[in-house]
Amino acid sequence: MIRFRTGPVALRAPAARAARAARAARAARAARAALATLVALVVSAVLAVLAALALTGCTTGPSLEDQGEVTGSPGDSKHLTIGSAGFTESELLAQMYSLLLDHAGYDTRIITVTNREIYEPALESGQIDVVPEYAATFADWLNAKANGPDAPTVGSPDLAATMTALRSLATPRGLTVLPPGKAVDQNAFAVTKEYADRHHLKTLSDLGRSKLPVRLAAGDECVQRPYCAPGLKKTYGIDITAIDPKGIGTTPAKQAVQSGQDQMVVTTTTDATLDDFGLVLLADDRHLQNADHVVPVVNRSRAGSPAVTGVLDRLNSVLTTADLARLNKEVDSWRRLPEDVAREYLESKGLLPK
């Protein structure tokens, strides 16, 4: 019996080794093919980047060597590309810009580029002509691009100072920053309506005076950011006892406040879902947050003419923070199309004919 069992195993061994060798050979061929495909993709990507850089060098934005005072006349191209950063609010703003410019006789298209590192150079080069931006955030981003990531921030709660800094950074790059609108999208702090009513809270100053202990639902970085926990303590005297790291304005963060696990959540001034969780904003009455007013930014050589900027200024003079929050909700909660929501709003404000 022992010899019988040993025999067949010995007979099968060469075949098993051959099978294993065949599988190994197939695996090696597959690995080589995958590697070749990867190399081809990398080469294609590099070529695409080089091509884009070459195109950028031939477009109308000033080169790094020539940045400084912009002397050319503002452009008035009749074919304009509007950039959207991909999130609901940016898409709504891009749609409103497009609809207004179309009505004024321009031919527009919207392109979505979710990464500022990509769309800002495209704006400089004239591949994108108009984008909605936020004053303090964009000022700090351009400052870091020009002076390095460790450069002191230039965005601040002072809108005039922020706009001065932003324009000084944008102008040498061939960009025109239009006047800020009424709408502001900045960090904000919300509590439940029941909590606010019970403790007679309308502002962050009210919360500081109450001396109530506050567990704050926020992002991890809130512990160190000067406009988050440290600022709440320093500016308002709010007793932040702990940070619950659930993110900024996320559903779990708002649920934690709704349930009473936390007392306050970091969100934004245009959050469209606060009512769904029974939350209300406490006013930033001492202006802790940066001046992140909505500002259209245009490529000066293609879209810097008074005709283009005048059209966009009409929206800036009407659109409010409350309007943006409501429009966001219609898209995010009611599942309406951004273009439909944008058009209806413009018609309601008399900016487009019905």
Short mmCIF file of N, CA and C in Angstrom, two decimals, residues 7-167:
data_model
loop_
_atom_site.label_atom_id
_atom_site.label_comp_id
_atom_site.label_asym_id
_atom_site.label_seq_id
_atom_site.Cartn_x
_atom_site.Cartn_y
_atom_site.Cartn_z
N GLY A 7 3.89 5.67 -5.60
CA GLY A 7 4.07 5.61 -7.03
C GLY A 7 3.31 6.69 -7.79
N PRO A 8 2.00 6.76 -7.62
CA PRO A 8 1.25 7.77 -8.36
C PRO A 8 1.71 9.19 -8.06
N VAL A 9 2.04 9.49 -6.80
CA VAL A 9 2.51 10.84 -6.48
C VAL A 9 3.78 11.15 -7.23
N ALA A 10 4.69 10.18 -7.25
CA ALA A 10 5.95 10.38 -7.98
C ALA A 10 5.70 10.57 -9.46
N LEU A 11 4.72 9.80 -10.01
CA LEU A 11 4.41 9.94 -11.42
C LEU A 11 3.80 11.31 -11.74
N ARG A 12 3.02 11.83 -10.77
CA ARG A 12 2.36 13.13 -11.04
C ARG A 12 3.28 14.32 -10.83
N ALA A 13 4.37 14.15 -10.12
CA ALA A 13 5.23 15.28 -9.78
C ALA A 13 5.74 16.04 -10.99
N PRO A 14 6.29 15.35 -12.02
CA PRO A 14 6.76 16.10 -13.20
C PRO A 14 5.66 16.93 -13.84
N ALA A 15 4.47 16.35 -13.92
CA ALA A 15 3.35 17.08 -14.53
C ALA A 15 2.99 18.31 -13.70
N ALA A 16 3.00 18.16 -12.37
CA ALA A 16 2.67 19.29 -11.50
C ALA A 16 3.69 20.39 -11.65
N ARG A 17 4.99 19.96 -11.71
CA ARG A 17 6.03 20.97 -11.87
C ARG A 17 5.88 21.70 -13.21
N ALA A 18 5.53 20.96 -14.23
CA ALA A 18 5.33 21.57 -15.55
C ALA A 18 4.17 22.56 -15.53
N ALA A 19 3.10 22.16 -14.84
CA ALA A 19 1.95 23.05 -14.76
C ALA A 19 2.30 24.34 -14.03
N ARG A 20 3.05 24.15 -12.91
CA ARG A 20 3.45 25.35 -12.17
C ARG A 20 4.34 26.24 -13.02
N ALA A 21 5.24 25.65 -13.76
CA ALA A 21 6.13 26.42 -14.63
C ALA A 21 5.33 27.17 -15.69
N ALA A 22 4.32 26.51 -16.24
CA ALA A 22 3.50 27.15 -17.25
C ALA A 22 2.75 28.34 -16.67
N ARG A 23 2.21 28.14 -15.43
CA ARG A 23 1.50 29.25 -14.79
C ARG A 23 2.44 30.42 -14.51
N ALA A 24 3.64 30.10 -14.07
CA ALA A 24 4.62 31.14 -13.79
C ALA A 24 4.98 31.91 -15.06
N ALA A 25 5.12 31.17 -16.18
CA ALA A 25 5.45 31.82 -17.44
C ALA A 25 4.33 32.76 -17.87
N ARG A 26 3.08 32.27 -17.71
CA ARG A 26 1.94 33.12 -18.07
C ARG A 26 1.90 34.37 -17.20
N ALA A 27 2.16 34.19 -15.91
CA ALA A 27 2.17 35.34 -14.99
C ALA A 27 3.24 36.34 -15.36
N ALA A 28 4.40 35.84 -15.74
CA ALA A 28 5.50 36.72 -16.13
C ALA A 28 5.14 37.51 -17.38
N ARG A 29 4.52 36.80 -18.35
CA ARG A 29 4.11 37.50 -19.58
C ARG A 29 3.08 38.57 -19.27
N ALA A 30 2.13 38.25 -18.37
CA ALA A 30 1.10 39.22 -17.99
C ALA A 30 1.72 40.43 -17.30
N ALA A 31 2.70 40.16 -16.42
CA ALA A 31 3.36 41.26 -15.72
C ALA A 31 4.10 42.16 -16.69
N ARG A 32 4.80 41.54 -17.67
CA ARG A 32 5.52 42.34 -18.66
C ARG A 32 4.55 43.19 -19.48
N ALA A 33 3.40 42.60 -19.82
CA ALA A 33 2.41 43.34 -20.60
C ALA A 33 1.84 44.51 -19.80
N ALA A 34 1.56 44.24 -18.51
CA ALA A 34 1.04 45.31 -17.66
C ALA A 34 2.04 46.44 -17.52
N LEU A 35 3.33 46.04 -17.36
CA LEU A 35 4.37 47.05 -17.24
C LEU A 35 4.48 47.89 -18.51
N ALA A 36 4.39 47.22 -19.65
CA ALA A 36 4.46 47.94 -20.92
C ALA A 36 3.29 48.92 -21.06
N THR A 37 2.11 48.47 -20.63
CA THR A 37 0.94 49.35 -20.69
C THR A 37 1.12 50.56 -19.79
N LEU A 38 1.64 50.30 -18.56
CA LEU A 38 1.86 51.40 -17.62
C LEU A 38 2.85 52.41 -18.18
N VAL A 39 3.94 51.90 -18.75
CA VAL A 39 4.94 52.79 -19.34
C VAL A 39 4.32 53.63 -20.45
N ALA A 40 3.50 52.99 -21.27
CA ALA A 40 2.86 53.73 -22.36
C ALA A 40 1.94 54.82 -21.82
N LEU A 41 1.21 54.51 -20.74
CA LEU A 41 0.33 55.51 -20.16
C LEU A 41 1.12 56.68 -19.58
N VAL A 42 2.21 56.36 -18.90
CA VAL A 42 3.04 57.42 -18.33
C VAL A 42 3.61 58.30 -19.42
N VAL A 43 4.11 57.68 -20.48
CA VAL A 43 4.66 58.45 -21.59
C VAL A 43 3.59 59.35 -22.20
N SER A 44 2.37 58.80 -22.37
CA SER A 44 1.28 59.59 -22.94
C SER A 44 0.95 60.77 -22.04
N ALA A 45 0.94 60.52 -20.71
CA ALA A 45 0.63 61.60 -19.78
C ALA A 45 1.68 62.69 -19.83
N VAL A 46 2.94 62.29 -19.88
CA VAL A 46 4.02 63.28 -19.95
C VAL A 46 3.92 64.10 -21.22
N LEU A 47 3.64 63.41 -22.33
CA LEU A 47 3.50 64.13 -23.60
C LEU A 47 2.33 65.11 -23.55
N ALA A 48 1.25 64.68 -22.89
CA ALA A 48 0.09 65.57 -22.78
C ALA A 48 0.43 66.80 -21.96
N VAL A 49 1.16 66.60 -20.87
CA VAL A 49 1.56 67.74 -20.03
C VAL A 49 2.46 68.68 -20.82
N LEU A 50 3.42 68.11 -21.54
CA LEU A 50 4.32 68.95 -22.33
C LEU A 50 3.56 69.72 -23.40
N ALA A 51 2.59 69.04 -24.00
CA ALA A 51 1.78 69.73 -25.02
C ALA A 51 0.99 70.87 -24.40
N ALA A 52 0.44 70.61 -23.20
CA ALA A 52 -0.32 71.67 -22.52
C ALA A 52 0.57 72.84 -22.17
N LEU A 53 1.78 72.53 -21.72
CA LEU A 53 2.72 73.61 -21.39
C LEU A 53 3.09 74.41 -22.64
N ALA A 54 3.27 73.69 -23.73
CA ALA A 54 3.59 74.38 -24.97
C ALA A 54 2.47 75.31 -25.39
N LEU A 55 1.24 74.81 -25.25
CA LEU A 55 0.10 75.65 -25.58
C LEU A 55 0.02 76.85 -24.67
N THR A 56 0.30 76.62 -23.39
CA THR A 56 0.24 77.71 -22.43
C THR A 56 1.23 78.80 -22.81
N GLY A 57 2.39 78.40 -23.27
CA GLY A 57 3.40 79.38 -23.65
C GLY A 57 2.98 80.22 -24.83
N CYS A 58 2.03 79.72 -25.61
CA CYS A 58 1.63 80.45 -26.82
C CYS A 58 0.37 81.25 -26.63
N THR A 59 -0.23 81.18 -25.43
CA THR A 59 -1.49 81.88 -25.23
C THR A 59 -1.23 83.27 -24.68
N THR A 60 -2.30 83.93 -24.27
CA THR A 60 -2.22 85.36 -24.03
C THR A 60 -1.80 85.76 -22.64
N GLY A 61 -1.72 84.86 -21.69
CA GLY A 61 -1.31 85.24 -20.34
C GLY A 61 0.15 85.61 -20.30
N PRO A 62 0.56 86.47 -19.33
CA PRO A 62 1.96 86.87 -19.24
C PRO A 62 2.82 85.72 -18.76
N SER A 63 4.04 85.64 -19.29
CA SER A 63 4.95 84.60 -18.82
C SER A 63 5.47 84.98 -17.45
N LEU A 64 6.08 83.98 -16.76
CA LEU A 64 6.64 84.26 -15.45
C LEU A 64 7.69 85.36 -15.53
N GLU A 65 8.47 85.39 -16.63
CA GLU A 65 9.50 86.40 -16.78
C GLU A 65 8.92 87.78 -17.01
N ASP A 66 7.72 87.82 -17.62
CA ASP A 66 7.14 89.10 -18.00
C ASP A 66 6.09 89.60 -17.01
N GLN A 67 5.89 88.85 -15.92
CA GLN A 67 4.87 89.28 -14.97
C GLN A 67 5.28 90.60 -14.35
N GLY A 68 4.35 91.44 -14.14
CA GLY A 68 4.58 92.77 -13.61
C GLY A 68 3.40 93.63 -13.98
N GLU A 69 3.63 94.83 -14.42
CA GLU A 69 2.53 95.70 -14.81
C GLU A 69 1.94 95.21 -16.13
N VAL A 70 0.62 95.05 -16.15
CA VAL A 70 -0.07 94.62 -17.36
C VAL A 70 -0.49 95.86 -18.14
N THR A 71 -0.04 95.95 -19.38
CA THR A 71 -0.26 97.17 -20.15
C THR A 71 -1.24 97.01 -21.30
N GLY A 72 -1.55 95.78 -21.70
CA GLY A 72 -2.45 95.58 -22.83
C GLY A 72 -3.88 95.98 -22.52
N SER A 73 -4.65 96.27 -23.56
CA SER A 73 -6.05 96.63 -23.38
C SER A 73 -6.85 95.41 -22.95
N PRO A 74 -7.85 95.57 -22.08
CA PRO A 74 -8.70 94.46 -21.70
C PRO A 74 -9.40 93.87 -22.91
N GLY A 75 -9.44 92.55 -22.98
CA GLY A 75 -10.01 91.87 -24.14
C GLY A 75 -11.51 91.70 -24.06
N ASP A 76 -12.11 91.41 -25.22
CA ASP A 76 -13.56 91.23 -25.30
C ASP A 76 -13.87 90.09 -26.28
N SER A 77 -13.31 88.92 -26.01
CA SER A 77 -13.58 87.76 -26.86
C SER A 77 -15.06 87.41 -26.81
N LYS A 78 -15.62 87.07 -27.95
CA LYS A 78 -17.04 86.72 -28.00
C LYS A 78 -17.29 85.24 -27.69
N HIS A 79 -16.22 84.47 -27.56
CA HIS A 79 -16.33 83.05 -27.23
C HIS A 79 -15.60 82.82 -25.92
N LEU A 80 -16.37 82.58 -24.86
CA LEU A 80 -15.81 82.53 -23.51
C LEU A 80 -16.03 81.17 -22.86
N THR A 81 -15.02 80.72 -22.15
CA THR A 81 -15.11 79.47 -21.39
C THR A 81 -15.22 79.81 -19.90
N ILE A 82 -16.26 79.31 -19.27
CA ILE A 82 -16.51 79.54 -17.85
C ILE A 82 -16.04 78.31 -17.08
N GLY A 83 -15.25 78.53 -16.05
CA GLY A 83 -14.75 77.42 -15.25
C GLY A 83 -15.61 77.18 -14.03
N SER A 84 -15.85 75.91 -13.73
CA SER A 84 -16.54 75.50 -12.50
C SER A 84 -15.63 74.56 -11.74
N ALA A 85 -15.61 74.70 -10.40
CA ALA A 85 -14.77 73.82 -9.59
C ALA A 85 -15.46 72.51 -9.24
N GLY A 86 -16.67 72.30 -9.74
CA GLY A 86 -17.29 70.98 -9.63
C GLY A 86 -18.28 70.80 -8.50
N PHE A 87 -18.18 71.59 -7.42
CA PHE A 87 -19.15 71.43 -6.34
C PHE A 87 -20.39 72.27 -6.65
N THR A 88 -21.48 72.02 -5.96
CA THR A 88 -22.78 72.58 -6.32
C THR A 88 -22.74 74.09 -6.46
N GLU A 89 -22.20 74.78 -5.47
CA GLU A 89 -22.21 76.24 -5.49
C GLU A 89 -21.42 76.81 -6.66
N SER A 90 -20.26 76.22 -6.93
CA SER A 90 -19.45 76.68 -8.06
C SER A 90 -20.18 76.44 -9.37
N GLU A 91 -20.86 75.30 -9.48
CA GLU A 91 -21.61 75.00 -10.69
C GLU A 91 -22.76 76.00 -10.88
N LEU A 92 -23.44 76.35 -9.80
CA LEU A 92 -24.52 77.33 -9.89
C LEU A 92 -24.00 78.69 -10.34
N LEU A 93 -22.89 79.12 -9.75
CA LEU A 93 -22.32 80.41 -10.14
C LEU A 93 -21.87 80.40 -11.60
N ALA A 94 -21.24 79.31 -12.02
CA ALA A 94 -20.81 79.20 -13.42
C ALA A 94 -22.01 79.25 -14.36
N GLN A 95 -23.09 78.57 -13.99
CA GLN A 95 -24.29 78.59 -14.82
C GLN A 95 -24.88 79.99 -14.91
N MET A 96 -24.88 80.72 -13.80
CA MET A 96 -25.41 82.09 -13.83
C MET A 96 -24.53 83.00 -14.68
N TYR A 97 -23.21 82.87 -14.55
CA TYR A 97 -22.31 83.65 -15.41
C TYR A 97 -22.58 83.35 -16.88
N SER A 98 -22.71 82.06 -17.18
CA SER A 98 -22.91 81.65 -18.57
C SER A 98 -24.22 82.19 -19.13
N LEU A 99 -25.29 82.05 -18.37
CA LEU A 99 -26.60 82.51 -18.83
C LEU A 99 -26.62 84.02 -19.05
N LEU A 100 -26.02 84.77 -18.15
CA LEU A 100 -25.99 86.22 -18.29
C LEU A 100 -25.15 86.65 -19.49
N LEU A 101 -24.01 86.02 -19.67
CA LEU A 101 -23.15 86.37 -20.81
C LEU A 101 -23.78 85.95 -22.13
N ASP A 102 -24.44 84.79 -22.15
CA ASP A 102 -25.15 84.37 -23.36
C ASP A 102 -26.22 85.41 -23.73
N HIS A 103 -26.95 85.86 -22.72
CA HIS A 103 -28.00 86.86 -22.97
C HIS A 103 -27.42 88.17 -23.49
N ALA A 104 -26.17 88.46 -23.09
CA ALA A 104 -25.51 89.70 -23.53
C ALA A 104 -24.85 89.56 -24.90
N GLY A 105 -25.00 88.38 -25.53
CA GLY A 105 -24.48 88.20 -26.88
C GLY A 105 -23.19 87.42 -26.99
N TYR A 106 -22.72 86.86 -25.91
CA TYR A 106 -21.50 86.06 -25.94
C TYR A 106 -21.86 84.59 -26.16
N ASP A 107 -20.92 83.86 -26.70
CA ASP A 107 -21.06 82.41 -26.87
C ASP A 107 -20.21 81.74 -25.79
N THR A 108 -20.86 81.07 -24.85
CA THR A 108 -20.14 80.51 -23.70
C THR A 108 -20.27 79.00 -23.62
N ARG A 109 -19.30 78.42 -22.98
CA ARG A 109 -19.37 77.01 -22.59
C ARG A 109 -18.80 76.89 -21.20
N ILE A 110 -19.24 75.87 -20.47
CA ILE A 110 -18.79 75.63 -19.10
C ILE A 110 -17.90 74.40 -19.08
N ILE A 111 -16.76 74.51 -18.42
CA ILE A 111 -15.87 73.38 -18.25
C ILE A 111 -15.65 73.18 -16.75
N THR A 112 -15.72 71.93 -16.29
CA THR A 112 -15.56 71.62 -14.88
C THR A 112 -14.15 71.10 -14.63
N VAL A 113 -13.43 71.79 -13.76
CA VAL A 113 -12.08 71.39 -13.36
C VAL A 113 -12.02 71.48 -11.84
N THR A 114 -11.98 70.35 -11.17
CA THR A 114 -12.17 70.33 -9.72
C THR A 114 -10.93 70.75 -8.94
N ASN A 115 -9.80 70.89 -9.59
CA ASN A 115 -8.55 71.16 -8.89
C ASN A 115 -8.05 72.57 -9.23
N ARG A 116 -7.90 73.42 -8.20
CA ARG A 116 -7.43 74.78 -8.44
C ARG A 116 -6.04 74.80 -9.05
N GLU A 117 -5.22 73.80 -8.71
CA GLU A 117 -3.88 73.71 -9.28
C GLU A 117 -3.91 73.55 -10.79
N ILE A 118 -5.03 73.11 -11.33
CA ILE A 118 -5.18 72.95 -12.77
C ILE A 118 -5.92 74.14 -13.39
N TYR A 119 -7.04 74.55 -12.76
CA TYR A 119 -7.83 75.58 -13.44
C TYR A 119 -7.23 76.97 -13.32
N GLU A 120 -6.45 77.25 -12.27
CA GLU A 120 -5.87 78.59 -12.18
C GLU A 120 -4.84 78.85 -13.29
N PRO A 121 -3.90 77.92 -13.56
CA PRO A 121 -3.01 78.13 -14.71
C PRO A 121 -3.77 78.24 -16.03
N ALA A 122 -4.86 77.47 -16.16
CA ALA A 122 -5.66 77.56 -17.39
C ALA A 122 -6.32 78.93 -17.49
N LEU A 123 -6.68 79.52 -16.36
CA LEU A 123 -7.24 80.87 -16.37
C LEU A 123 -6.17 81.88 -16.78
N GLU A 124 -4.97 81.72 -16.27
CA GLU A 124 -3.88 82.61 -16.66
C GLU A 124 -3.60 82.53 -18.16
N SER A 125 -3.64 81.32 -18.70
CA SER A 125 -3.25 81.12 -20.09
C SER A 125 -4.35 81.47 -21.09
N GLY A 126 -5.58 81.66 -20.61
CA GLY A 126 -6.68 81.97 -21.51
C GLY A 126 -7.44 80.75 -21.99
N GLN A 127 -7.10 79.57 -21.48
CA GLN A 127 -7.90 78.38 -21.81
C GLN A 127 -9.22 78.40 -21.07
N ILE A 128 -9.26 79.07 -19.92
CA ILE A 128 -10.48 79.39 -19.20
C ILE A 128 -10.51 80.90 -19.07
N ASP A 129 -11.70 81.51 -19.23
CA ASP A 129 -11.80 82.96 -19.25
C ASP A 129 -12.39 83.56 -17.98
N VAL A 130 -13.28 82.83 -17.34
CA VAL A 130 -13.98 83.35 -16.16
C VAL A 130 -14.14 82.22 -15.15
N VAL A 131 -13.89 82.51 -13.86
CA VAL A 131 -14.20 81.54 -12.80
C VAL A 131 -14.78 82.27 -11.60
N PRO A 132 -15.70 81.63 -10.88
CA PRO A 132 -16.11 82.17 -9.59
C PRO A 132 -15.09 81.76 -8.53
N GLU A 133 -14.66 82.72 -7.72
CA GLU A 133 -13.68 82.43 -6.67
C GLU A 133 -14.14 83.04 -5.35
N TYR A 134 -13.31 82.84 -4.32
CA TYR A 134 -13.59 83.33 -2.98
C TYR A 134 -12.39 84.16 -2.54
N ALA A 135 -12.62 85.41 -2.13
CA ALA A 135 -11.57 86.41 -2.02
C ALA A 135 -10.39 85.96 -1.16
N ALA A 136 -10.64 85.65 0.11
CA ALA A 136 -9.52 85.34 1.01
C ALA A 136 -8.84 84.03 0.63
N THR A 137 -9.62 83.04 0.27
CA THR A 137 -9.06 81.74 -0.10
C THR A 137 -8.17 81.86 -1.34
N PHE A 138 -8.65 82.59 -2.35
CA PHE A 138 -7.87 82.73 -3.58
C PHE A 138 -6.63 83.59 -3.35
N ALA A 139 -6.76 84.62 -2.51
CA ALA A 139 -5.59 85.45 -2.19
C ALA A 139 -4.50 84.61 -1.53
N ASP A 140 -4.88 83.78 -0.57
CA ASP A 140 -3.88 82.94 0.11
C ASP A 140 -3.29 81.91 -0.84
N TRP A 141 -4.11 81.39 -1.76
CA TRP A 141 -3.60 80.39 -2.70
C TRP A 141 -2.58 81.03 -3.65
N LEU A 142 -2.90 82.19 -4.20
CA LEU A 142 -1.96 82.87 -5.08
C LEU A 142 -0.69 83.29 -4.33
N ASN A 143 -0.86 83.68 -3.08
CA ASN A 143 0.30 84.08 -2.28
C ASN A 143 1.24 82.89 -2.06
N ALA A 144 0.67 81.73 -1.75
CA ALA A 144 1.49 80.53 -1.57
C ALA A 144 2.16 80.13 -2.88
N LYS A 145 1.46 80.31 -3.99
CA LYS A 145 2.04 79.99 -5.30
C LYS A 145 3.22 80.92 -5.61
N ALA A 146 3.08 82.18 -5.25
CA ALA A 146 4.12 83.16 -5.56
C ALA A 146 5.27 83.13 -4.57
N ASN A 147 4.97 82.90 -3.30
CA ASN A 147 5.97 83.08 -2.25
C ASN A 147 6.27 81.82 -1.43
N GLY A 148 5.67 80.70 -1.82
CA GLY A 148 5.95 79.46 -1.14
C GLY A 148 4.88 79.11 -0.11
N PRO A 149 4.74 77.82 0.21
CA PRO A 149 3.67 77.38 1.11
C PRO A 149 3.78 77.91 2.53
N ASP A 150 4.96 78.34 2.92
CA ASP A 150 5.14 78.85 4.29
C ASP A 150 4.99 80.37 4.38
N ALA A 151 4.61 81.01 3.29
CA ALA A 151 4.44 82.46 3.30
C ALA A 151 3.30 82.85 4.24
N PRO A 152 3.42 83.94 4.97
CA PRO A 152 2.32 84.39 5.83
C PRO A 152 1.06 84.63 5.02
N THR A 153 -0.07 84.30 5.58
CA THR A 153 -1.33 84.46 4.87
C THR A 153 -1.64 85.94 4.66
N VAL A 154 -2.33 86.23 3.56
CA VAL A 154 -2.71 87.61 3.26
C VAL A 154 -4.22 87.81 3.33
N GLY A 155 -4.99 86.71 3.29
CA GLY A 155 -6.43 86.80 3.48
C GLY A 155 -6.73 87.08 4.94
N SER A 156 -7.76 87.89 5.19
CA SER A 156 -8.10 88.24 6.57
C SER A 156 -9.58 88.56 6.64
N PRO A 157 -10.10 88.80 7.85
CA PRO A 157 -11.50 89.23 7.97
C PRO A 157 -11.76 90.61 7.37
N ASP A 158 -10.71 91.38 7.12
CA ASP A 158 -10.84 92.72 6.55
C ASP A 158 -10.98 92.59 5.03
N LEU A 159 -12.18 92.86 4.52
CA LEU A 159 -12.45 92.66 3.09
C LEU A 159 -11.59 93.58 2.23
N ALA A 160 -11.48 94.84 2.61
CA ALA A 160 -10.71 95.79 1.79
C ALA A 160 -9.24 95.36 1.71
N ALA A 161 -8.66 94.97 2.84
CA ALA A 161 -7.26 94.54 2.84
C ALA A 161 -7.08 93.26 2.05
N THR A 162 -8.05 92.37 2.17
CA THR A 162 -7.98 91.10 1.43
C THR A 162 -8.04 91.35 -0.07
N MET A 163 -8.94 92.24 -0.51
CA MET A 163 -9.07 92.54 -1.93
C MET A 163 -7.82 93.22 -2.47
N THR A 164 -7.22 94.09 -1.68
CA THR A 164 -5.98 94.75 -2.11
C THR A 164 -4.88 93.72 -2.32
N ALA A 165 -4.75 92.79 -1.36
CA ALA A 165 -3.73 91.75 -1.49
C ALA A 165 -4.02 90.84 -2.67
N LEU A 166 -5.29 90.47 -2.85
CA LEU A 166 -5.66 89.58 -3.94
C LEU A 166 -5.34 90.22 -5.29
N ARG A 167 -5.70 91.47 -5.47
CA ARG A 167 -5.46 92.12 -6.77
C ARG A 167 -3.98 92.32 -7.04
#
